[in-house]
Amino acid sequence: MLLPALVLLLAFTHWPIVSTLVDSFFSTPKGARASVWVGLDNYAVMVADPVFWKAMRNNLWFAGVTIPLSISLALVMALWVNERMLGRAFLRMAYFTPTVLPMIAVANIWLFFYTPQYGLLEQISAALGLPSHNWLGSPSTALGAVTLVAVWKEAGFFMIFYLAALQSQNPSLREAAAIEGASRWTFFWRVQWPLLMPTTVFVLVNAFINGFRMVDHLFVLTRGGPDNASTLLLFYLYEVGFSFWDTAYAAAITVVLVSILVGMALLQFFVLDRKVHYQ
Amino acid sequence: MLPLLYAVWTAFHPAEFATRLELAAPLTLDNFRRAWLAAPFARYFFNTTLLVAMILAAQLLLATLAAYAFARYHFRGRNLAFALVLVQLMVMPDILLVENYKTMATVGLIDSLPAIGLPYFASAFAIFLLRQTFMSIPKELDDAARVEGASALQTLWRVYVPLAKPVYTAFALVSVSFHWNNFLWPLIVTNSVNARPLTVGLQIFSSVDQGIDWSIITAATLLSSAPLLIAFLLFQRQFVQSFMRAGIK
């Protein structure tokens, strides 16, 4: 029963991990020249590669901003739409839509926003009498612009999990808190938030994986530019592997990316999991 | 939400109003017609639908079997095997794209729908979810079915699968929206219209062929996201509820 699933997992997850590691110690085969053992050469190239470091720094910044911002935004939105209020269904729908739209489609729409001269942002800033700015074309704002799109996309997704968790909390908790005279803030901080901890861990793990996996919008918005200002690790990996066909170097980058993810998994497993109080 | 509204505005109005928001602008469906004709969207829709259905069917079948084995059988190396499954939660096939591309090239599947789907057939997330659910089902039900003379597969089908229905729904929703929207891996393994899904088609369409005709691009964007969006609006309530029941929280 287990066999089919395990065979596929071995073929498309474990075997590639191992052979990536092996490949990263060999050179890229070119024409008639077969690949030869080069030891740590690919890694030496990586250490000396300014674009790699740029992608790494960008990615850390991207993850560092996207993860906390999208999670806190998701929590606030979930708490908000969990209340009884007018237009709740509409609001929920508005928050959900970014989630179901393909990232590529979303990027198309945002591209429209960011376009110089006649994009929506431009029109607004022109109406306010502000100078024109090429959001995606200038190195100082390109990364911020693609990060904003990611936060917008992620927050709606995480909100679903928070909303589901909030709705499954016992309503009598709220009544009890009301009788005790607890303020809304105390109720959230002392009752709701601890109970949401398992959700937060789940969301955090997802946010982390996505922080290093989400690149779709780069293809439409900036293609990593200008001057690599918005390149992320996976996008750089794609370029090295499929635009430059340097598979050995790509393998070395993959090893780094996989190490980051596995390292994070272990950290989550051993550290975070112990601090969570399950219901 | 605002970006979407803006896209709707642009898609339903003639091109000259794309950047001018005037209430009096005439409505038109012409952008949709032109977008539909400008790229083989019918083919893309067909590919994506087939792809998503194929992946979901394979995932549900394989994960059900694997989860049952993990939940109810004690065998040597079970913990190790389960740990191996969990690796995929972190390292998804799209991170390993260079190696997976080589594998697909070796077996000669490049530029086909199975090439897009295969790496995702065994879903660690599905196995994990279903194992949790199956373990919470009382062992007595299993024993009772066995006493009645049901085989393992019959028990699985008659007892476990029906009881895990909300989990199946929740997973199906996540899986469908993920694979409908997936982009990077399909971009790499496909190179012709025959195998390209919507996302890849849309990207190629909006970057190369069209220059910047925003009305057409937004119309095409809406076209490709419409099925999921509509399905989502219809099933919104069930969506949240199935998440709650499935205990993904």
XYZ file of C-alpha atoms in Angstrom:
528
model
C 0.000 0.000 0.000
C 2.824 2.282 0.833
C 4.900 1.379 -2.154
C 3.494 3.607 -4.934
C 3.664 6.777 -2.849
C 7.112 5.994 -1.522
C 8.507 5.162 -4.955
C 7.305 8.513 -6.295
C 8.669 10.353 -3.295
C 12.011 8.665 -3.725
C 12.064 9.453 -7.443
C 11.125 13.117 -7.201
C 12.302 14.221 -3.777
C 14.983 12.060 -2.202
C 16.861 10.925 -5.265
C 17.055 14.496 -6.646
C 18.337 15.755 -3.302
C 21.125 13.173 -3.258
C 22.059 13.556 -6.908
C 21.987 17.344 -6.597
C 24.520 17.038 -3.838
C 26.665 14.736 -5.987
C 26.328 16.987 -9.053
C 27.425 19.991 -7.075
C 30.902 18.446 -6.824
C 31.191 17.958 -10.587
C 31.571 20.390 -13.476
C 28.828 21.059 -16.014
C 29.181 18.783 -19.071
C 29.752 20.922 -22.184
C 29.468 19.415 -25.647
C 31.956 16.573 -25.904
C 33.541 17.294 -22.534
C 31.984 15.083 -19.908
C 31.614 16.376 -16.393
C 34.601 15.874 -14.142
C 35.103 15.911 -10.398
C 35.861 19.462 -9.309
C 35.431 19.123 -5.577
C 34.290 22.354 -3.991
C 34.914 24.497 -7.088
C 31.231 25.242 -7.631
C 30.987 26.445 -4.074
C 34.068 28.583 -4.521
C 32.404 30.158 -7.560
C 29.339 30.767 -5.428
C 31.270 32.463 -2.645
C 32.860 34.758 -5.228
C 29.593 35.392 -7.105
C 28.193 38.829 -6.251
C 24.834 37.995 -7.852
C 24.422 34.990 -5.587
C 25.021 37.116 -2.513
C 22.682 39.748 -3.847
C 19.990 37.090 -4.310
C 20.678 35.752 -0.822
C 20.434 39.179 0.790
C 17.318 40.006 -1.191
C 15.748 36.704 -0.203
C 16.482 37.184 3.485
C 15.000 40.667 3.289
C 12.014 39.367 1.324
C 11.363 36.554 3.818
C 12.055 38.809 6.779
C 9.427 41.292 5.649
C 6.859 38.954 4.106
C 6.629 36.470 6.982
C 5.842 38.756 9.952
C 3.854 41.248 7.911
C 1.582 38.730 6.171
C 0.988 36.744 9.368
C 0.085 39.754 11.500
C -2.074 41.154 8.733
C -3.811 37.775 8.410
C -4.473 37.662 12.145
C -5.905 41.172 12.250
C -8.141 40.495 9.255
C -9.322 37.183 10.718
C -10.178 38.755 14.079
C -12.009 41.477 12.248
C -14.152 39.326 9.958
C -14.838 36.929 12.823
C -16.955 39.624 14.494
C -20.581 40.025 13.603
C -20.893 43.073 11.429
C -22.412 44.564 8.330
C -20.910 43.454 5.039
C -18.968 40.636 6.654
C -19.513 38.243 3.762
C -18.291 40.840 1.297
C -15.199 41.598 3.341
C -14.321 37.937 3.709
C -14.652 37.505 -0.008
C -12.446 40.527 -0.634
C -9.727 39.057 1.560
C -9.952 35.628 -0.003
C -9.703 36.649 -3.624
C -5.928 37.168 -3.708
C -5.582 33.584 -2.539
C -7.441 31.902 -5.360
C -6.023 34.035 -8.142
C -2.930 32.610 -9.844
C 0.197 34.531 -8.882
C 0.888 35.096 -12.558
C -2.509 36.701 -13.070
C -2.082 38.755 -9.926
C 1.302 39.952 -11.141
C -0.235 41.084 -14.422
C -2.652 43.281 -12.556
C 0.008 44.693 -10.252
C 2.241 45.376 -13.208
C -0.517 47.618 -14.432
C -0.431 49.429 -11.090
C 3.274 49.978 -11.057
C 3.700 51.003 -14.701
C 5.329 54.394 -15.119
C 3.438 57.253 -16.765
C -0.052 55.783 -16.802
C -0.163 53.131 -14.019
C -2.581 53.662 -11.168
C 0.109 54.587 -8.635
C 1.433 57.156 -11.061
C -1.981 58.660 -11.571
C -2.507 58.957 -7.839
C 0.875 60.509 -7.206
C 0.343 62.855 -10.158
C -3.004 63.925 -8.726
C -1.291 64.662 -5.413
C 1.375 66.603 -7.233
C 4.156 64.153 -6.378
C 7.022 63.464 -8.765
C 6.765 60.478 -11.089
C 8.544 57.305 -10.024
C 9.323 54.058 -11.824
C 8.517 51.596 -9.038
C 9.767 48.447 -10.738
C 12.482 50.090 -12.784
C 14.533 51.636 -10.028
C 16.791 49.431 -7.883
C 15.716 51.096 -4.652
C 12.024 50.235 -4.918
C 11.862 47.100 -7.105
C 12.349 44.640 -4.244
C 9.880 46.482 -2.054
C 7.339 46.445 -4.860
C 7.539 42.672 -5.385
C 7.492 42.104 -1.623
C 4.284 44.082 -1.306
C 2.619 41.844 -3.887
C 3.720 38.765 -1.929
C 2.359 40.107 1.358
C -0.945 40.978 -0.299
C -1.153 37.453 -1.674
C -0.055 35.580 1.461
C -2.116 37.428 4.053
C -5.420 36.286 2.538
C -4.268 32.690 2.486
C -3.150 32.674 6.110
C -6.333 34.406 7.161
C -8.318 31.323 6.141
C -6.440 29.253 8.705
C -6.842 31.842 11.455
C -10.508 32.262 10.678
C -11.083 28.501 10.789
C -9.280 28.305 14.139
C -11.168 31.275 15.604
C -14.489 29.805 14.572
C -13.735 26.551 16.285
C -12.997 28.272 19.598
C -15.643 27.779 22.218
C -17.991 30.817 22.392
C -18.413 30.331 26.140
C -14.818 31.515 26.580
C -15.875 34.937 25.393
C -18.893 34.981 27.696
C -16.757 33.953 30.638
C -14.283 36.713 29.844
C -17.121 39.233 29.556
C -18.465 38.255 32.975
C -14.994 38.627 34.467
C -14.907 42.099 32.981
C -11.883 41.450 30.777
C -11.173 44.014 28.105
C -11.075 42.972 24.458
C -7.327 43.293 24.466
C -6.929 41.120 27.583
C -9.280 38.551 26.099
C -7.271 38.402 22.915
C -3.902 38.339 24.624
C -4.738 35.875 27.402
C -7.291 33.596 25.741
C -7.452 33.775 21.960
C -3.775 34.165 21.161
C -2.521 31.187 23.238
C -5.228 29.017 21.712
C -4.116 30.132 18.246
C -0.535 29.042 18.845
C -0.736 25.758 16.898
C -2.226 27.673 13.968
C 0.549 30.223 14.177
C 3.175 27.507 14.038
C 1.487 25.895 11.048
C 1.206 29.244 9.285
C 4.762 30.156 10.181
C 6.139 26.999 8.628
C 4.146 27.663 5.474
C 5.216 31.301 5.405
C 8.812 30.262 5.706
C 8.660 27.742 2.885
C 6.903 30.298 0.704
C 9.469 32.938 1.590
C 12.012 30.873 -0.306
C 9.691 29.422 -2.915
C 7.602 32.312 -4.124
C 9.026 33.662 -7.365
C 6.173 33.475 -9.876
C 5.494 37.208 -9.797
C 9.120 38.013 -10.609
C 8.617 36.537 -14.063
C 6.015 39.153 -14.876
C 7.088 42.094 -12.767
C 10.845 42.483 -12.890
C 12.599 39.285 -14.018
C 14.926 39.901 -11.107
C 15.986 43.304 -12.352
C 16.937 46.054 -12.539
C 20.550 44.991 -12.072
C 19.463 42.016 -9.922
C 17.866 44.370 -7.414
C 14.878 42.047 -6.982
C 16.380 38.608 -7.671
C 15.500 35.891 -5.169
C 17.378 32.624 -4.672
C 14.948 30.365 -6.522
C 14.716 32.788 -9.424
C 18.491 32.961 -9.656
C 18.579 29.158 -9.526
C 16.146 29.067 -12.436
C 18.277 31.491 -14.436
C 21.517 29.629 -13.787
C 19.927 26.263 -14.543
C 17.695 27.087 -17.481
C 18.936 30.330 -19.016
C 22.678 29.728 -18.694
C 22.400 25.901 -18.554
C 25.096 25.764 -15.893
C 23.627 22.715 -14.180
C 26.565 22.080 -11.864
C 26.442 25.571 -10.397
C 22.658 25.315 -10.233
C 23.097 22.118 -8.222
C 25.316 23.934 -5.727
C 22.692 26.673 -5.331
C 19.992 24.030 -4.873
C 22.044 22.450 -2.092
C 22.145 25.798 -0.285
C 18.406 26.328 -0.733
C 17.568 22.818 0.489
C 19.871 23.256 3.491
C 18.077 26.440 4.476
C 14.696 24.729 4.291
C 15.787 21.584 6.142
C 17.585 23.637 8.764
C 14.430 25.611 9.322
C 12.401 22.397 9.549
C 14.677 21.064 12.268
C 14.561 24.338 14.163
C 10.798 24.342 13.998
C 10.624 20.722 15.052
C 12.902 20.995 18.055
C 12.378 24.524 19.293
C 9.014 25.934 18.335
C 7.007 22.769 18.784
C 7.886 22.563 22.484
C 6.669 26.048 23.188
C 3.229 25.441 21.755
C 0.361 24.570 24.060
C -1.982 22.285 22.260
C -5.604 22.371 23.239
C -9.452 43.709 -3.764
C -8.748 47.024 -5.423
C -6.422 45.511 -8.026
C -9.137 43.082 -8.990
C -11.791 45.771 -9.321
C -9.459 47.765 -11.478
C -8.832 44.752 -13.667
C -12.558 44.224 -14.046
C -12.967 47.860 -15.031
C -10.281 47.672 -17.663
C -11.438 44.373 -19.070
C -15.006 45.500 -19.642
C -14.215 48.859 -21.250
C -12.678 49.836 -24.574
C -8.922 50.227 -24.642
C -8.892 54.019 -24.634
C -10.503 54.028 -21.173
C -7.965 51.643 -19.654
C -6.131 54.425 -17.907
C -8.980 56.896 -17.582
C -11.603 56.150 -14.980
C -14.780 57.692 -16.358
C -18.150 56.446 -15.268
C -19.637 57.228 -18.643
C -17.291 54.890 -20.493
C -19.158 52.356 -22.594
C -19.176 48.717 -21.536
C -17.864 46.104 -23.892
C -17.099 42.403 -24.076
C -14.837 42.926 -27.029
C -11.636 42.600 -24.963
C -12.607 39.102 -23.927
C -13.313 38.114 -27.492
C -10.001 39.474 -28.679
C -8.065 37.893 -25.804
C -9.714 34.546 -26.442
C -8.723 34.734 -30.097
C -5.229 36.052 -29.477
C -3.981 32.912 -27.732
C -5.091 29.263 -27.707
C -6.925 29.698 -24.410
C -9.332 26.850 -25.099
C -6.352 24.520 -25.284
C -4.833 26.009 -22.123
C -8.092 25.586 -20.234
C -8.353 21.999 -21.374
C -4.744 21.289 -20.329
C -5.117 22.867 -16.912
C -8.397 21.123 -16.171
C -7.023 17.758 -17.211
C -3.820 18.353 -15.265
C -5.577 19.361 -12.060
C -7.966 16.412 -12.260
C -5.151 13.976 -12.936
C -3.028 15.230 -10.052
C -5.916 15.278 -7.588
C -7.035 11.739 -8.462
C -3.515 10.360 -8.125
C -2.871 12.243 -4.888
C -6.072 11.061 -3.235
C -5.567 7.432 -4.227
C -1.888 7.208 -3.285
C -2.225 9.203 -0.092
C -5.210 7.153 1.096
C -3.282 3.913 0.706
C -0.121 5.273 2.281
C -1.931 6.955 5.167
C -3.797 3.736 5.953
C -0.551 1.804 6.032
C 1.015 4.371 8.372
C -2.015 4.575 10.641
C -2.872 0.907 11.058
C 0.101 -1.307 10.291
C 3.184 -1.833 12.361
C 6.130 -2.691 10.211
C 9.860 -2.372 10.399
C 11.137 1.050 9.368
C 7.750 2.693 9.715
C 9.090 5.740 11.498
C 11.915 6.102 9.028
C 9.498 5.834 6.098
C 7.252 8.446 7.674
C 10.167 10.785 8.227
C 11.076 10.341 4.572
C 7.558 11.386 3.634
C 7.735 14.502 5.798
C 10.876 15.682 4.012
C 8.683 16.636 1.069
C 6.680 19.071 3.221
C 9.736 21.288 3.281
C 11.488 20.453 0.036
C 8.834 20.628 -2.655
C 9.547 19.292 -6.165
C 9.791 22.827 -7.559
C 12.945 23.507 -5.535
C 14.617 20.509 -7.166
C 13.764 21.634 -10.657
C 17.105 20.973 -12.314
C 17.278 17.317 -11.236
C 13.611 16.696 -11.880
C 14.011 18.161 -15.332
C 16.853 15.711 -15.977
C 14.683 12.821 -14.794
C 11.866 13.861 -17.110
C 14.314 14.174 -19.993
C 15.669 10.698 -19.283
C 12.248 9.076 -19.399
C 11.299 11.185 -22.414
C 8.320 12.952 -20.884
C 9.384 16.575 -21.457
C 6.553 18.714 -22.790
C 3.704 16.482 -21.682
C 1.007 16.773 -19.038
C 2.282 13.753 -17.050
C 5.649 15.508 -16.774
C 3.959 18.423 -15.005
C 1.945 16.172 -12.732
C 4.203 13.258 -11.810
C 6.403 14.959 -9.209
C 3.290 15.976 -7.298
C 1.433 12.661 -7.347
C 2.741 11.570 -3.970
C 1.747 14.424 -1.685
C 3.316 14.423 1.760
C 0.735 16.925 2.929
C -2.134 14.607 1.937
C -0.486 11.573 3.526
C 0.125 13.508 6.720
C -3.417 14.884 6.954
C -5.074 11.564 6.228
C -2.834 9.659 8.621
C -3.835 12.015 11.442
C -7.488 11.521 10.597
C -7.274 7.768 10.215
C -5.518 7.457 13.565
C -8.375 9.250 15.271
C -10.874 6.698 13.979
C -11.635 4.094 16.703
C -9.872 0.800 16.134
C -13.103 -1.011 17.092
C -14.760 0.040 13.833
C -11.890 -1.534 11.956
C -12.118 -4.738 14.010
C -15.872 -4.935 13.530
C -15.482 -4.700 9.773
C -12.853 -7.441 9.837
C -15.127 -9.718 11.869
C -17.759 -9.223 9.202
C -15.216 -10.605 6.757
C -14.170 -7.396 5.012
C -10.677 -7.281 3.522
C -8.264 -4.477 4.368
C -9.118 -2.584 1.204
C -12.843 -3.008 1.770
C -12.483 -1.714 5.324
C -10.518 1.239 4.078
C -13.111 2.043 1.448
C -16.207 1.446 3.594
C -15.086 2.719 6.991
C -12.134 5.081 6.748
C -12.786 6.993 3.543
C -16.388 8.005 4.391
C -15.368 9.143 7.878
C -12.576 11.325 6.488
C -14.752 13.149 3.985
C -14.188 16.705 5.301
C -10.449 16.150 5.139
C -10.726 15.014 1.550
C -12.727 18.130 0.672
C -10.292 20.472 2.368
C -7.308 18.855 0.740
C -8.977 18.804 -2.669
C -9.593 22.552 -2.461
C -6.018 23.296 -1.513
C -4.638 20.965 -4.156
C -6.838 22.253 -6.961
C -6.044 25.891 -6.275
C -2.347 25.131 -5.899
C -2.045 23.267 -9.170
C -4.350 25.554 -11.086
C -2.011 28.383 -10.110
C 1.319 26.560 -10.247
C 3.748 28.173 -12.642
C 7.478 27.606 -12.351
C 7.671 23.835 -12.845
C 5.147 23.775 -15.735
C 7.073 26.657 -17.344
C 10.226 24.571 -17.309
C 8.920 21.230 -18.540
C 6.631 22.504 -21.272
C 7.600 24.149 -24.522
C 4.575 23.861 -26.766
C 0.908 24.795 -26.769
C -0.040 21.119 -26.463
C 1.069 20.779 -22.872
C 1.093 24.340 -21.568
C -1.275 25.103 -18.706
C -3.091 28.431 -18.317
C -0.533 30.121 -16.089
C 2.331 29.523 -18.490
C 0.155 30.417 -21.458
C -0.895 33.629 -19.795
C 2.658 34.671 -19.041
C 3.913 34.002 -22.542
C 0.867 35.718 -23.937
C 1.263 38.877 -21.916
C 5.007 39.256 -22.286
C 5.871 38.381 -25.857
C 2.997 38.628 -28.275
C 1.055 41.588 -27.070
C 3.245 44.533 -26.250
C 1.148 46.353 -23.738
C -2.502 46.244 -24.610
C -3.808 46.378 -21.074
C -7.441 45.753 -21.920
C -6.607 42.457 -23.552
C -4.194 41.405 -20.842
C -6.612 42.100 -18.032
C -9.369 40.336 -19.951
C -7.107 37.309 -20.386
C -6.114 37.473 -16.732
C -9.720 37.448 -15.643
C -10.539 34.662 -18.064
C -7.908 32.394 -16.591
C -8.790 33.075 -12.973
C -12.560 33.092 -13.432
C -13.257 29.370 -12.949
C -11.492 29.227 -9.592
C -12.924 32.537 -8.480
C -16.473 31.507 -9.294
C -16.040 28.088 -7.712
C -14.656 29.787 -4.655
C -17.514 32.273 -4.330
C -20.011 29.436 -4.621
C -18.319 27.216 -2.057
C -16.952 29.854 0.292
C -18.910 28.661 3.329
C -18.071 24.993 2.807
C -14.484 25.998 2.235
C -14.036 27.503 5.678
C -16.096 24.804 7.350
C -14.190 21.945 5.824
C -10.991 23.545 7.050
C -12.446 23.676 10.537
C -13.574 20.083 10.514
C -10.372 18.876 8.991
C -8.565 20.335 11.938
C -6.014 22.218 9.869
C -5.670 24.870 12.472
